[in-house]
Amino acid sequence: MNSTSQLDRVDARSTLNLPLFGVLGVLAWAIGVLFIRFAGGTFFVEGSPWLVGLYGLTIPGVWLLVKGLALATKLSGVEIVLAIVIMNATATLFDGVAIAWMPSLYDLPLSAHLLAAAYLLWFVGLTLWFSFGLSHSES
């Protein structure tokens, strides 16, 4: 399948509600901050036995999130990938600013920021892979 032809058929201005997915990206970032702030002391400490479980449970959780987003927004194919990319880009930009200028927002020692950042990369990577997989399973 030629994904370029799929992209040619998607008019992002008319098909996707770009502001909505930007706002959902900010919301996802805020939920992530709250999770790290309140559960980070359990998961994002050196040698935490819970971290492996968190990574494992994130796999089905992210699949449900991506699939639920696709169903709720009635997006399919490459549209769901574009929506996830917009959300991830927005959340990543907000996180970059927060880590650089407001690290106390996370209420963790700086040594824990590395583990939290690694988990966020895992989470974002899963959303991208699952949206890509979903887009190809529907075509």
JSON list of N, CA and C in Angstrom, two decimals, residues 41-96:
[
{"chain": "A", "resi": 41, "resn": "GLY", "atom": "N", "xyz": [6.93, 9.03, 42.93]},
{"chain": "A", "resi": 41, "resn": "GLY", "atom": "CA", "xyz": [7.76, 8.54, 44.03]},
{"chain": "A", "resi": 41, "resn": "GLY", "atom": "C", "xyz": [7.74, 7.03, 44.15]},
{"chain": "A", "resi": 42, "resn": "THR", "atom": "N", "xyz": [6.71, 6.39, 43.62]},
{"chain": "A", "resi": 42, "resn": "THR", "atom": "CA", "xyz": [6.61, 4.93, 43.63]},
{"chain": "A", "resi": 42, "resn": "THR", "atom": "C", "xyz": [7.31, 4.32, 42.44]},
{"chain": "A", "resi": 43, "resn": "PHE", "atom": "N", "xyz": [7.12, 4.91, 41.26]},
{"chain": "A", "resi": 43, "resn": "PHE", "atom": "CA", "xyz": [7.60, 4.31, 40.03]},
{"chain": "A", "resi": 43, "resn": "PHE", "atom": "C", "xyz": [8.97, 4.80, 39.58]},
{"chain": "A", "resi": 44, "resn": "PHE", "atom": "N", "xyz": [9.23, 6.08, 39.72]},
{"chain": "A", "resi": 44, "resn": "PHE", "atom": "CA", "xyz": [10.40, 6.67, 39.09]},
{"chain": "A", "resi": 44, "resn": "PHE", "atom": "C", "xyz": [11.54, 6.91, 40.08]},
{"chain": "A", "resi": 45, "resn": "VAL", "atom": "N", "xyz": [11.87, 5.86, 40.81]},
{"chain": "A", "resi": 45, "resn": "VAL", "atom": "CA", "xyz": [13.02, 5.87, 41.71]},
{"chain": "A", "resi": 45, "resn": "VAL", "atom": "C", "xyz": [13.91, 4.70, 41.32]},
{"chain": "A", "resi": 46, "resn": "GLU", "atom": "N", "xyz": [15.19, 4.90, 41.46]},
{"chain": "A", "resi": 46, "resn": "GLU", "atom": "CA", "xyz": [16.16, 3.86, 41.09]},
{"chain": "A", "resi": 46, "resn": "GLU", "atom": "C", "xyz": [15.84, 2.54, 41.80]},
{"chain": "A", "resi": 47, "resn": "GLY", "atom": "N", "xyz": [15.73, 1.47, 41.02]},
{"chain": "A", "resi": 47, "resn": "GLY", "atom": "CA", "xyz": [15.49, 0.14, 41.57]},
{"chain": "A", "resi": 47, "resn": "GLY", "atom": "C", "xyz": [14.04, -0.15, 41.92]},
{"chain": "A", "resi": 48, "resn": "SER", "atom": "N", "xyz": [13.11, 0.66, 41.49]},
{"chain": "A", "resi": 48, "resn": "SER", "atom": "CA", "xyz": [11.70, 0.44, 41.81]},
{"chain": "A", "resi": 48, "resn": "SER", "atom": "C", "xyz": [11.22, -0.86, 41.17]},
{"chain": "A", "resi": 49, "resn": "PRO", "atom": "N", "xyz": [10.66, -1.78, 41.97]},
{"chain": "A", "resi": 49, "resn": "PRO", "atom": "CA", "xyz": [10.13, -3.01, 41.39]},
{"chain": "A", "resi": 49, "resn": "PRO", "atom": "C", "xyz": [8.84, -2.77, 40.61]},
{"chain": "A", "resi": 50, "resn": "TRP", "atom": "N", "xyz": [8.23, -1.64, 40.77]},
{"chain": "A", "resi": 50, "resn": "TRP", "atom": "CA", "xyz": [6.95, -1.32, 40.13]},
{"chain": "A", "resi": 50, "resn": "TRP", "atom": "C", "xyz": [7.12, -0.80, 38.71]},
{"chain": "A", "resi": 51, "resn": "LEU", "atom": "N", "xyz": [8.31, -0.34, 38.36]},
{"chain": "A", "resi": 51, "resn": "LEU", "atom": "CA", "xyz": [8.51, 0.30, 37.07]},
{"chain": "A", "resi": 51, "resn": "LEU", "atom": "C", "xyz": [8.29, -0.67, 35.90]},
{"chain": "A", "resi": 52, "resn": "VAL", "atom": "N", "xyz": [8.76, -1.90, 36.03]},
{"chain": "A", "resi": 52, "resn": "VAL", "atom": "CA", "xyz": [8.57, -2.89, 34.97]},
{"chain": "A", "resi": 52, "resn": "VAL", "atom": "C", "xyz": [7.08, -3.16, 34.76]},
{"chain": "A", "resi": 53, "resn": "GLY", "atom": "N", "xyz": [6.35, -3.28, 35.85]},
{"chain": "A", "resi": 53, "resn": "GLY", "atom": "CA", "xyz": [4.90, -3.49, 35.74]},
{"chain": "A", "resi": 53, "resn": "GLY", "atom": "C", "xyz": [4.20, -2.32, 35.08]},
{"chain": "A", "resi": 54, "resn": "LEU", "atom": "N", "xyz": [4.65, -1.11, 35.41]},
{"chain": "A", "resi": 54, "resn": "LEU", "atom": "CA", "xyz": [4.06, 0.07, 34.78]},
{"chain": "A", "resi": 54, "resn": "LEU", "atom": "C", "xyz": [4.28, 0.05, 33.27]},
{"chain": "A", "resi": 55, "resn": "TYR", "atom": "N", "xyz": [5.50, -0.27, 32.85]},
{"chain": "A", "resi": 55, "resn": "TYR", "atom": "CA", "xyz": [5.79, -0.36, 31.42]},
{"chain": "A", "resi": 55, "resn": "TYR", "atom": "C", "xyz": [4.90, -1.42, 30.76]},
{"chain": "A", "resi": 56, "resn": "GLY", "atom": "N", "xyz": [4.77, -2.56, 31.39]},
{"chain": "A", "resi": 56, "resn": "GLY", "atom": "CA", "xyz": [3.95, -3.64, 30.82]},
{"chain": "A", "resi": 56, "resn": "GLY", "atom": "C", "xyz": [2.47, -3.28, 30.75]},
{"chain": "A", "resi": 57, "resn": "LEU", "atom": "N", "xyz": [1.93, -2.70, 31.81]},
{"chain": "A", "resi": 57, "resn": "LEU", "atom": "CA", "xyz": [0.51, -2.33, 31.83]},
{"chain": "A", "resi": 57, "resn": "LEU", "atom": "C", "xyz": [0.20, -1.17, 30.88]},
{"chain": "A", "resi": 58, "resn": "THR", "atom": "N", "xyz": [1.22, -0.42, 30.55]},
{"chain": "A", "resi": 58, "resn": "THR", "atom": "CA", "xyz": [1.02, 0.71, 29.64]},
{"chain": "A", "resi": 58, "resn": "THR", "atom": "C", "xyz": [0.68, 0.22, 28.23]},
{"chain": "A", "resi": 59, "resn": "ILE", "atom": "N", "xyz": [1.16, -0.95, 27.86]},
{"chain": "A", "resi": 59, "resn": "ILE", "atom": "CA", "xyz": [0.91, -1.47, 26.50]},
{"chain": "A", "resi": 59, "resn": "ILE", "atom": "C", "xyz": [-0.59, -1.62, 26.24]},
{"chain": "A", "resi": 60, "resn": "PRO", "atom": "N", "xyz": [-1.32, -2.41, 27.03]},
{"chain": "A", "resi": 60, "resn": "PRO", "atom": "CA", "xyz": [-2.76, -2.51, 26.74]},
{"chain": "A", "resi": 60, "resn": "PRO", "atom": "C", "xyz": [-3.50, -1.19, 27.02]},
{"chain": "A", "resi": 61, "resn": "GLY", "atom": "N", "xyz": [-3.02, -0.44, 28.00]},
{"chain": "A", "resi": 61, "resn": "GLY", "atom": "CA", "xyz": [-3.67, 0.84, 28.30]},
{"chain": "A", "resi": 61, "resn": "GLY", "atom": "C", "xyz": [-3.59, 1.82, 27.14]},
{"chain": "A", "resi": 62, "resn": "VAL", "atom": "N", "xyz": [-2.43, 1.91, 26.52]},
{"chain": "A", "resi": 62, "resn": "VAL", "atom": "CA", "xyz": [-2.27, 2.82, 25.38]},
{"chain": "A", "resi": 62, "resn": "VAL", "atom": "C", "xyz": [-3.07, 2.31, 24.19]},
{"chain": "A", "resi": 63, "resn": "TRP", "atom": "N", "xyz": [-3.10, 1.00, 23.99]},
{"chain": "A", "resi": 63, "resn": "TRP", "atom": "CA", "xyz": [-3.91, 0.47, 22.89]},
{"chain": "A", "resi": 63, "resn": "TRP", "atom": "C", "xyz": [-5.38, 0.88, 23.06]},
{"chain": "A", "resi": 64, "resn": "LEU", "atom": "N", "xyz": [-5.90, 0.76, 24.27]},
{"chain": "A", "resi": 64, "resn": "LEU", "atom": "CA", "xyz": [-7.28, 1.15, 24.54]},
{"chain": "A", "resi": 64, "resn": "LEU", "atom": "C", "xyz": [-7.49, 2.65, 24.33]},
{"chain": "A", "resi": 65, "resn": "LEU", "atom": "N", "xyz": [-6.52, 3.45, 24.72]},
{"chain": "A", "resi": 65, "resn": "LEU", "atom": "CA", "xyz": [-6.62, 4.90, 24.51]},
{"chain": "A", "resi": 65, "resn": "LEU", "atom": "C", "xyz": [-6.67, 5.24, 23.02]},
{"chain": "A", "resi": 66, "resn": "VAL", "atom": "N", "xyz": [-5.77, 4.66, 22.24]},
{"chain": "A", "resi": 66, "resn": "VAL", "atom": "CA", "xyz": [-5.72, 4.96, 20.81]},
{"chain": "A", "resi": 66, "resn": "VAL", "atom": "C", "xyz": [-6.99, 4.46, 20.12]},
{"chain": "A", "resi": 67, "resn": "LYS", "atom": "N", "xyz": [-7.39, 3.24, 20.42]},
{"chain": "A", "resi": 67, "resn": "LYS", "atom": "CA", "xyz": [-8.60, 2.68, 19.82]},
{"chain": "A", "resi": 67, "resn": "LYS", "atom": "C", "xyz": [-9.83, 3.49, 20.23]},
{"chain": "A", "resi": 68, "resn": "GLY", "atom": "N", "xyz": [-9.89, 3.87, 21.51]},
{"chain": "A", "resi": 68, "resn": "GLY", "atom": "CA", "xyz": [-11.01, 4.68, 22.00]},
{"chain": "A", "resi": 68, "resn": "GLY", "atom": "C", "xyz": [-11.05, 6.05, 21.34]},
{"chain": "A", "resi": 69, "resn": "LEU", "atom": "N", "xyz": [-9.90, 6.66, 21.13]},
{"chain": "A", "resi": 69, "resn": "LEU", "atom": "CA", "xyz": [-9.85, 7.95, 20.44]},
{"chain": "A", "resi": 69, "resn": "LEU", "atom": "C", "xyz": [-10.35, 7.80, 19.01]},
{"chain": "A", "resi": 70, "resn": "ALA", "atom": "N", "xyz": [-9.93, 6.73, 18.35]},
{"chain": "A", "resi": 70, "resn": "ALA", "atom": "CA", "xyz": [-10.37, 6.50, 16.97]},
{"chain": "A", "resi": 70, "resn": "ALA", "atom": "C", "xyz": [-11.89, 6.32, 16.91]},
{"chain": "A", "resi": 71, "resn": "LEU", "atom": "N", "xyz": [-12.43, 5.56, 17.84]},
{"chain": "A", "resi": 71, "resn": "LEU", "atom": "CA", "xyz": [-13.88, 5.33, 17.85]},
{"chain": "A", "resi": 71, "resn": "LEU", "atom": "C", "xyz": [-14.65, 6.60, 18.21]},
{"chain": "A", "resi": 72, "resn": "ALA", "atom": "N", "xyz": [-14.17, 7.32, 19.21]},
{"chain": "A", "resi": 72, "resn": "ALA", "atom": "CA", "xyz": [-14.88, 8.52, 19.67]},
{"chain": "A", "resi": 72, "resn": "ALA", "atom": "C", "xyz": [-14.87, 9.63, 18.62]},
{"chain": "A", "resi": 73, "resn": "THR", "atom": "N", "xyz": [-13.79, 9.72, 17.87]},
{"chain": "A", "resi": 73, "resn": "THR", "atom": "CA", "xyz": [-13.67, 10.79, 16.87]},
{"chain": "A", "resi": 73, "resn": "THR", "atom": "C", "xyz": [-14.06, 10.34, 15.47]},
{"chain": "A", "resi": 74, "resn": "LYS", "atom": "N", "xyz": [-14.32, 9.04, 15.32]},
{"chain": "A", "resi": 74, "resn": "LYS", "atom": "CA", "xyz": [-14.67, 8.46, 14.02]},
{"chain": "A", "resi": 74, "resn": "LYS", "atom": "C", "xyz": [-13.57, 8.66, 12.98]},
{"chain": "A", "resi": 75, "resn": "LEU", "atom": "N", "xyz": [-12.34, 8.70, 13.47]},
{"chain": "A", "resi": 75, "resn": "LEU", "atom": "CA", "xyz": [-11.20, 8.81, 12.56]},
{"chain": "A", "resi": 75, "resn": "LEU", "atom": "C", "xyz": [-10.73, 7.42, 12.17]},
{"chain": "A", "resi": 76, "resn": "SER", "atom": "N", "xyz": [-10.18, 7.30, 10.99]},
{"chain": "A", "resi": 76, "resn": "SER", "atom": "CA", "xyz": [-9.64, 6.01, 10.55]},
{"chain": "A", "resi": 76, "resn": "SER", "atom": "C", "xyz": [-8.45, 6.27, 9.65]},
{"chain": "A", "resi": 77, "resn": "GLY", "atom": "N", "xyz": [-7.74, 5.20, 9.36]},
{"chain": "A", "resi": 77, "resn": "GLY", "atom": "CA", "xyz": [-6.60, 5.28, 8.46]},
{"chain": "A", "resi": 77, "resn": "GLY", "atom": "C", "xyz": [-5.57, 6.27, 8.96]},
{"chain": "A", "resi": 78, "resn": "VAL", "atom": "N", "xyz": [-5.03, 7.01, 8.03]},
{"chain": "A", "resi": 78, "resn": "VAL", "atom": "CA", "xyz": [-3.95, 7.93, 8.35]},
{"chain": "A", "resi": 78, "resn": "VAL", "atom": "C", "xyz": [-4.44, 9.09, 9.23]},
{"chain": "A", "resi": 79, "resn": "GLU", "atom": "N", "xyz": [-5.74, 9.35, 9.26]},
{"chain": "A", "resi": 79, "resn": "GLU", "atom": "CA", "xyz": [-6.27, 10.43, 10.10]},
{"chain": "A", "resi": 79, "resn": "GLU", "atom": "C", "xyz": [-5.96, 10.20, 11.58]},
{"chain": "A", "resi": 80, "resn": "ILE", "atom": "N", "xyz": [-6.07, 8.97, 12.05]},
{"chain": "A", "resi": 80, "resn": "ILE", "atom": "CA", "xyz": [-5.78, 8.70, 13.46]},
{"chain": "A", "resi": 80, "resn": "ILE", "atom": "C", "xyz": [-4.30, 8.91, 13.75]},
{"chain": "A", "resi": 81, "resn": "VAL", "atom": "N", "xyz": [-3.44, 8.58, 12.80]},
{"chain": "A", "resi": 81, "resn": "VAL", "atom": "CA", "xyz": [-2.01, 8.82, 12.99]},
{"chain": "A", "resi": 81, "resn": "VAL", "atom": "C", "xyz": [-1.76, 10.32, 13.11]},
{"chain": "A", "resi": 82, "resn": "LEU", "atom": "N", "xyz": [-2.36, 11.10, 12.22]},
{"chain": "A", "resi": 82, "resn": "LEU", "atom": "CA", "xyz": [-2.17, 12.55, 12.26]},
{"chain": "A", "resi": 82, "resn": "LEU", "atom": "C", "xyz": [-2.69, 13.15, 13.57]},
{"chain": "A", "resi": 83, "resn": "ALA", "atom": "N", "xyz": [-3.82, 12.67, 14.05]},
{"chain": "A", "resi": 83, "resn": "ALA", "atom": "CA", "xyz": [-4.37, 13.16, 15.31]},
{"chain": "A", "resi": 83, "resn": "ALA", "atom": "C", "xyz": [-3.41, 12.86, 16.47]},
{"chain": "A", "resi": 84, "resn": "ILE", "atom": "N", "xyz": [-2.88, 11.64, 16.51]},
{"chain": "A", "resi": 84, "resn": "ILE", "atom": "CA", "xyz": [-1.94, 11.26, 17.56]},
{"chain": "A", "resi": 84, "resn": "ILE", "atom": "C", "xyz": [-0.66, 12.08, 17.46]},
{"chain": "A", "resi": 85, "resn": "VAL", "atom": "N", "xyz": [-0.19, 12.32, 16.25]},
{"chain": "A", "resi": 85, "resn": "VAL", "atom": "CA", "xyz": [1.03, 13.13, 16.07]},
{"chain": "A", "resi": 85, "resn": "VAL", "atom": "C", "xyz": [0.80, 14.54, 16.61]},
{"chain": "A", "resi": 86, "resn": "ILE", "atom": "N", "xyz": [-0.35, 15.14, 16.31]},
{"chain": "A", "resi": 86, "resn": "ILE", "atom": "CA", "xyz": [-0.65, 16.49, 16.81]},
{"chain": "A", "resi": 86, "resn": "ILE", "atom": "C", "xyz": [-0.69, 16.49, 18.33]},
{"chain": "A", "resi": 87, "resn": "MET", "atom": "N", "xyz": [-1.35, 15.50, 18.91]},
{"chain": "A", "resi": 87, "resn": "MET", "atom": "CA", "xyz": [-1.43, 15.42, 20.37]},
{"chain": "A", "resi": 87, "resn": "MET", "atom": "C", "xyz": [-0.05, 15.25, 20.99]},
{"chain": "A", "resi": 88, "resn": "ASN", "atom": "N", "xyz": [0.75, 14.33, 20.43]},
{"chain": "A", "resi": 88, "resn": "ASN", "atom": "CA", "xyz": [2.08, 14.08, 20.97]},
{"chain": "A", "resi": 88, "resn": "ASN", "atom": "C", "xyz": [2.99, 15.29, 20.82]},
{"chain": "A", "resi": 89, "resn": "ALA", "atom": "N", "xyz": [2.92, 15.95, 19.67]},
{"chain": "A", "resi": 89, "resn": "ALA", "atom": "CA", "xyz": [3.76, 17.13, 19.46]},
{"chain": "A", "resi": 89, "resn": "ALA", "atom": "C", "xyz": [3.42, 18.22, 20.47]},
{"chain": "A", "resi": 90, "resn": "THR", "atom": "N", "xyz": [2.14, 18.44, 20.69]},
{"chain": "A", "resi": 90, "resn": "THR", "atom": "CA", "xyz": [1.71, 19.46, 21.65]},
{"chain": "A", "resi": 90, "resn": "THR", "atom": "C", "xyz": [2.18, 19.10, 23.06]},
{"chain": "A", "resi": 91, "resn": "ALA", "atom": "N", "xyz": [1.94, 17.87, 23.48]},
{"chain": "A", "resi": 91, "resn": "ALA", "atom": "CA", "xyz": [2.35, 17.44, 24.82]},
{"chain": "A", "resi": 91, "resn": "ALA", "atom": "C", "xyz": [3.87, 17.50, 24.98]},
{"chain": "A", "resi": 92, "resn": "THR", "atom": "N", "xyz": [4.60, 17.12, 23.95]},
{"chain": "A", "resi": 92, "resn": "THR", "atom": "CA", "xyz": [6.06, 17.14, 24.02]},
{"chain": "A", "resi": 92, "resn": "THR", "atom": "C", "xyz": [6.57, 18.57, 24.16]},
{"chain": "A", "resi": 93, "resn": "LEU", "atom": "N", "xyz": [6.00, 19.50, 23.42]},
{"chain": "A", "resi": 93, "resn": "LEU", "atom": "CA", "xyz": [6.42, 20.90, 23.54]},
{"chain": "A", "resi": 93, "resn": "LEU", "atom": "C", "xyz": [6.15, 21.43, 24.95]},
{"chain": "A", "resi": 94, "resn": "PHE", "atom": "N", "xyz": [4.99, 21.15, 25.49]},
{"chain": "A", "resi": 94, "resn": "PHE", "atom": "CA", "xyz": [4.67, 21.59, 26.85]},
{"chain": "A", "resi": 94, "resn": "PHE", "atom": "C", "xyz": [5.62, 20.96, 27.86]},
{"chain": "A", "resi": 95, "resn": "ASP", "atom": "N", "xyz": [5.91, 19.67, 27.68]},
{"chain": "A", "resi": 95, "resn": "ASP", "atom": "CA", "xyz": [6.80, 18.99, 28.61]},
{"chain": "A", "resi": 95, "resn": "ASP", "atom": "C", "xyz": [8.22, 19.55, 28.53]},
{"chain": "A", "resi": 96, "resn": "GLY", "atom": "N", "xyz": [8.68, 19.86, 27.33]},
{"chain": "A", "resi": 96, "resn": "GLY", "atom": "CA", "xyz": [10.01, 20.44, 27.18]},
{"chain": "A", "resi": 96, "resn": "GLY", "atom": "C", "xyz": [10.13, 21.76, 27.93]}
]
